[in-house]
Short mmCIF file of C-alpha atoms in Angstrom, two decimals:
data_model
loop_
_atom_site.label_atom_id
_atom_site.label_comp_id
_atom_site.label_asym_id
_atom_site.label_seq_id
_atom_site.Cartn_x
_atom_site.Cartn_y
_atom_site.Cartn_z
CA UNK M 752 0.00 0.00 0.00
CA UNK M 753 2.98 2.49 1.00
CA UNK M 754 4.35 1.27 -2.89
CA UNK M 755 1.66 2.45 -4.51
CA UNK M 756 1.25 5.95 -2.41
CA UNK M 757 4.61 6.61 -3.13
CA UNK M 758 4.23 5.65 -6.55
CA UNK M 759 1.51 7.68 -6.90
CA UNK M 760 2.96 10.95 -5.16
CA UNK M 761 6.26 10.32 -7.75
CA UNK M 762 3.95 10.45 -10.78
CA UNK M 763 2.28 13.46 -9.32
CA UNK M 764 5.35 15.16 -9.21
CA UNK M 765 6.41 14.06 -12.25
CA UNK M 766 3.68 15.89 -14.19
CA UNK M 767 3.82 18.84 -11.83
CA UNK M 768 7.43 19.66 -13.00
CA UNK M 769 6.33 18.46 -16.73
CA UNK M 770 3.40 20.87 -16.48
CA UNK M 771 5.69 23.76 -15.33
CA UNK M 772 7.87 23.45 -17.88
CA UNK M 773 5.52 23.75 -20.90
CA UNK M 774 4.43 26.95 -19.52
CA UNK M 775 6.38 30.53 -20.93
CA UNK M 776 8.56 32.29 -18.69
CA UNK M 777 7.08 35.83 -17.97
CA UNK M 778 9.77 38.02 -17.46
CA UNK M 779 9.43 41.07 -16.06
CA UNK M 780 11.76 43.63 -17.47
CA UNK M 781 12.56 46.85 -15.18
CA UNK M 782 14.66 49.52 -16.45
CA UNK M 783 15.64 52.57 -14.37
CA UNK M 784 14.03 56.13 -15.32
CA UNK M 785 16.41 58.34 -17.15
CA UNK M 786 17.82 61.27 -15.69
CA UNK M 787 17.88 63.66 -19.00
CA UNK M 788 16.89 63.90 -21.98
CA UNK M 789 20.35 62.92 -23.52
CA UNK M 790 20.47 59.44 -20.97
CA UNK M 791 17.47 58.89 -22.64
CA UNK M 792 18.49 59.71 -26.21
CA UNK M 793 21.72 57.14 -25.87
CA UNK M 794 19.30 54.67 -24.16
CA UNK M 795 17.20 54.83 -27.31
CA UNK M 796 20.43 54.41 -29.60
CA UNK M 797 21.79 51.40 -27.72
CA UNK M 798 18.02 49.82 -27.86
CA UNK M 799 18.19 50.31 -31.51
CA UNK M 800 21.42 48.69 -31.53
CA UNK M 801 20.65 45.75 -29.30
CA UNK M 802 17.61 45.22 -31.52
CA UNK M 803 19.86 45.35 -34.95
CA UNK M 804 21.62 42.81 -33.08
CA UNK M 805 19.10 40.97 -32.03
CA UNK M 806 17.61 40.59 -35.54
CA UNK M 807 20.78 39.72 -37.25
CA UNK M 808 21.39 36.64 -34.98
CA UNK M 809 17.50 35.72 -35.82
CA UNK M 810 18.21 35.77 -39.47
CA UNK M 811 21.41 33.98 -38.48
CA UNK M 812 19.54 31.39 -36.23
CA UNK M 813 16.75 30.92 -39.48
CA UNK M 814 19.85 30.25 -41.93
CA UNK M 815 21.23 27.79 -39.80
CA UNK M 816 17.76 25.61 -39.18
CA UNK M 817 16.85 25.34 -42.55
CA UNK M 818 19.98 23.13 -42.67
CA UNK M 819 18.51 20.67 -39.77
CA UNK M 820 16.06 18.30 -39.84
CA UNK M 821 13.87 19.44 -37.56
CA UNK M 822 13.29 22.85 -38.92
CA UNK M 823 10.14 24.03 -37.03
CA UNK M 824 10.84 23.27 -33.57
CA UNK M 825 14.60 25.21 -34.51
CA UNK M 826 13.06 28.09 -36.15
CA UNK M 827 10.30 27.95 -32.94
CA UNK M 828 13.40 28.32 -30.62
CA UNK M 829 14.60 30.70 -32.46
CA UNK M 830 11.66 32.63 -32.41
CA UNK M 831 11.21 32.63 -28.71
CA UNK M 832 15.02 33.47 -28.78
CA UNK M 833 14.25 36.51 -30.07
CA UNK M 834 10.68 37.38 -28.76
CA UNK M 835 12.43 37.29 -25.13
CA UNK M 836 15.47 39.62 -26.41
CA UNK M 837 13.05 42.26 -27.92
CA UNK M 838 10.49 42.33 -24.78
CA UNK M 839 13.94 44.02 -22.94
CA UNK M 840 14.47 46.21 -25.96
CA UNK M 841 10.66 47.61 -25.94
CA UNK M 842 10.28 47.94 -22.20
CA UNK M 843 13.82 50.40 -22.72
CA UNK M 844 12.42 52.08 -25.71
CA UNK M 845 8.79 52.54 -24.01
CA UNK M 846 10.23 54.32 -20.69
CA UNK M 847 12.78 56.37 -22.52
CA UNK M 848 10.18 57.29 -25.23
CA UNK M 849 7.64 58.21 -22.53
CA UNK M 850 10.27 60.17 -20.50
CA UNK M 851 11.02 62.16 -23.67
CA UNK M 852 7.42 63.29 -24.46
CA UNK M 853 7.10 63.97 -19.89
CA UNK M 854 9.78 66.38 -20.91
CA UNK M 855 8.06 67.85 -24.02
CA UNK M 856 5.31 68.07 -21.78
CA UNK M 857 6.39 69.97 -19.07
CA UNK M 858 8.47 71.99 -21.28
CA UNK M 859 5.48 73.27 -23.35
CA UNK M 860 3.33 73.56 -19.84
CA UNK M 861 6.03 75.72 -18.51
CA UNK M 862 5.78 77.80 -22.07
CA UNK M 863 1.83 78.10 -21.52
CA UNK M 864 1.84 79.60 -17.82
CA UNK M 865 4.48 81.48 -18.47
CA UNK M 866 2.44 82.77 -21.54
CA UNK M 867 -0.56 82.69 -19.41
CA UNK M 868 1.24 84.76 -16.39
CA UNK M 869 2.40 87.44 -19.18
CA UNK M 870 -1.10 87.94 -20.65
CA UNK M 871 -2.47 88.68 -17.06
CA UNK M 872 0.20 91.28 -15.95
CA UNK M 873 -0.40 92.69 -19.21
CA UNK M 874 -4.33 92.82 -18.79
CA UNK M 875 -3.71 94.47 -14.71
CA UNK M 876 -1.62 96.87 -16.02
CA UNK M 877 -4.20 97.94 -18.67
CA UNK M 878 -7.02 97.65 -16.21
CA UNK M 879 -5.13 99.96 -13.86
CA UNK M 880 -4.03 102.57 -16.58
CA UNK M 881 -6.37 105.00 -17.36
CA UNK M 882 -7.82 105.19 -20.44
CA UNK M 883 -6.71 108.31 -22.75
CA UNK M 884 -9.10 110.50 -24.33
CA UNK M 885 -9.27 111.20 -27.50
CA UNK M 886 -9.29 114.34 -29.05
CA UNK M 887 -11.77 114.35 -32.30
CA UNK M 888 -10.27 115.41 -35.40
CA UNK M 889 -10.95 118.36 -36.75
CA UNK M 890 -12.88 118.07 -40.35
CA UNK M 891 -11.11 119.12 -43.38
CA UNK M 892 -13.20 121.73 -45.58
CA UNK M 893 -13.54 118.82 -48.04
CA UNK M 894 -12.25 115.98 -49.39
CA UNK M 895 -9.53 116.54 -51.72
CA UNK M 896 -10.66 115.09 -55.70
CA UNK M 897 -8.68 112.18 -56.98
CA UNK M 898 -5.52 113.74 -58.79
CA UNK M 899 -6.58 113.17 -62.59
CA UNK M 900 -9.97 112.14 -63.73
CA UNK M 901 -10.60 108.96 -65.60
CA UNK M 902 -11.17 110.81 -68.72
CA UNK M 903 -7.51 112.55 -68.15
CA UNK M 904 -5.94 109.62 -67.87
CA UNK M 905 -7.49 107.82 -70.91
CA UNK M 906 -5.75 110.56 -73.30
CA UNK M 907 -2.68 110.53 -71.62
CA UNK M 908 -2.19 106.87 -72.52
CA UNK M 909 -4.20 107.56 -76.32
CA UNK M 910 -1.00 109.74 -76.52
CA UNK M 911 1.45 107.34 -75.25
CA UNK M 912 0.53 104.66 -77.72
CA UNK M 913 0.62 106.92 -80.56
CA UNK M 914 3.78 108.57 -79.69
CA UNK M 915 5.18 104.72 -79.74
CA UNK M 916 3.02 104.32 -83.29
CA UNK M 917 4.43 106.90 -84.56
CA UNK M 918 8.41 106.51 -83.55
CA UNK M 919 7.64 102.41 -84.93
#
């Protein structure tokens, strides 16, 4: 009877560990906050690097499983290979990204009160100025007539187009 408990109990844990080990690994990836704008920037630039990287040896990896027999489960591994590699690369590129428009933010928040504080200053001081008075113009006797009349101006250019006729 003790057999076939222990028997039992060595199966069970058998099929625990088998069952643990088909599952994915879930890694969490934390990467620290930037402290500028340029930390962030070279961040960026060595995520694009590690994912150039990361690709190549993929395309690598792909070249070499075509030559095996079991191609899928290689190119699977692969795969997985680099799925893992670019989860680190996109949690880096997703802070530092995000930190970068924070900054943009902030920036252009600082731009708008500082806008904002301007505009009011500028509307108490008008509010406390008084407003001048202004003195009506005095009216002319009349309007003045356009220089040349319409009809003046047609003969004027009758005799500029005859003067060219006749020196043609």
């Amino acid at each position: 009877m003790a057999g076939r408990f222990a028997l039992s109990v060595s199966i069970m844990l058998a099929l625990g560990g088998c069952a643990s080990s088909l599952t994915t690994p879930t890694s969490t990836v934390t990467v620290a906050p930037p402290q500028s704008v340029a930390d962030a920037d070279a961040a960026l630039a060595q995520a694009t690097r590690e994912r150039t990287a990361l690709e190549a040896e993929y395309a690598r990896s792909e070249a070499v499983c075509y030559t095996k027999f079991f191609v899928n489960n290689c190119l699977d591994e692969a795969r997985e290979k680099r799925r893992l590699g670019l989860v680190r690369v996109k949690a880096v590129e997703a802070v530092m990204e995000r930190y970068k428009r924070q900054v943009s933010v902030d920036a252009r928040d600082r731009d708008l009160a500082k806008a904002e504080a301007e505009f009011q200053a500028e509307e108490a001081r008008r509010a406390a100025e008084p407003v001048p008075k202004r003195e009506p113009e005095p009216e002319s006797a009349a309007p003045q007539p356009p220089a040349k009349t319409i009809a003046q101006r047609r003969a004027e250019r009758d005799e500029r187009v005859q003067a060219a006729a006749t020196e043609a």
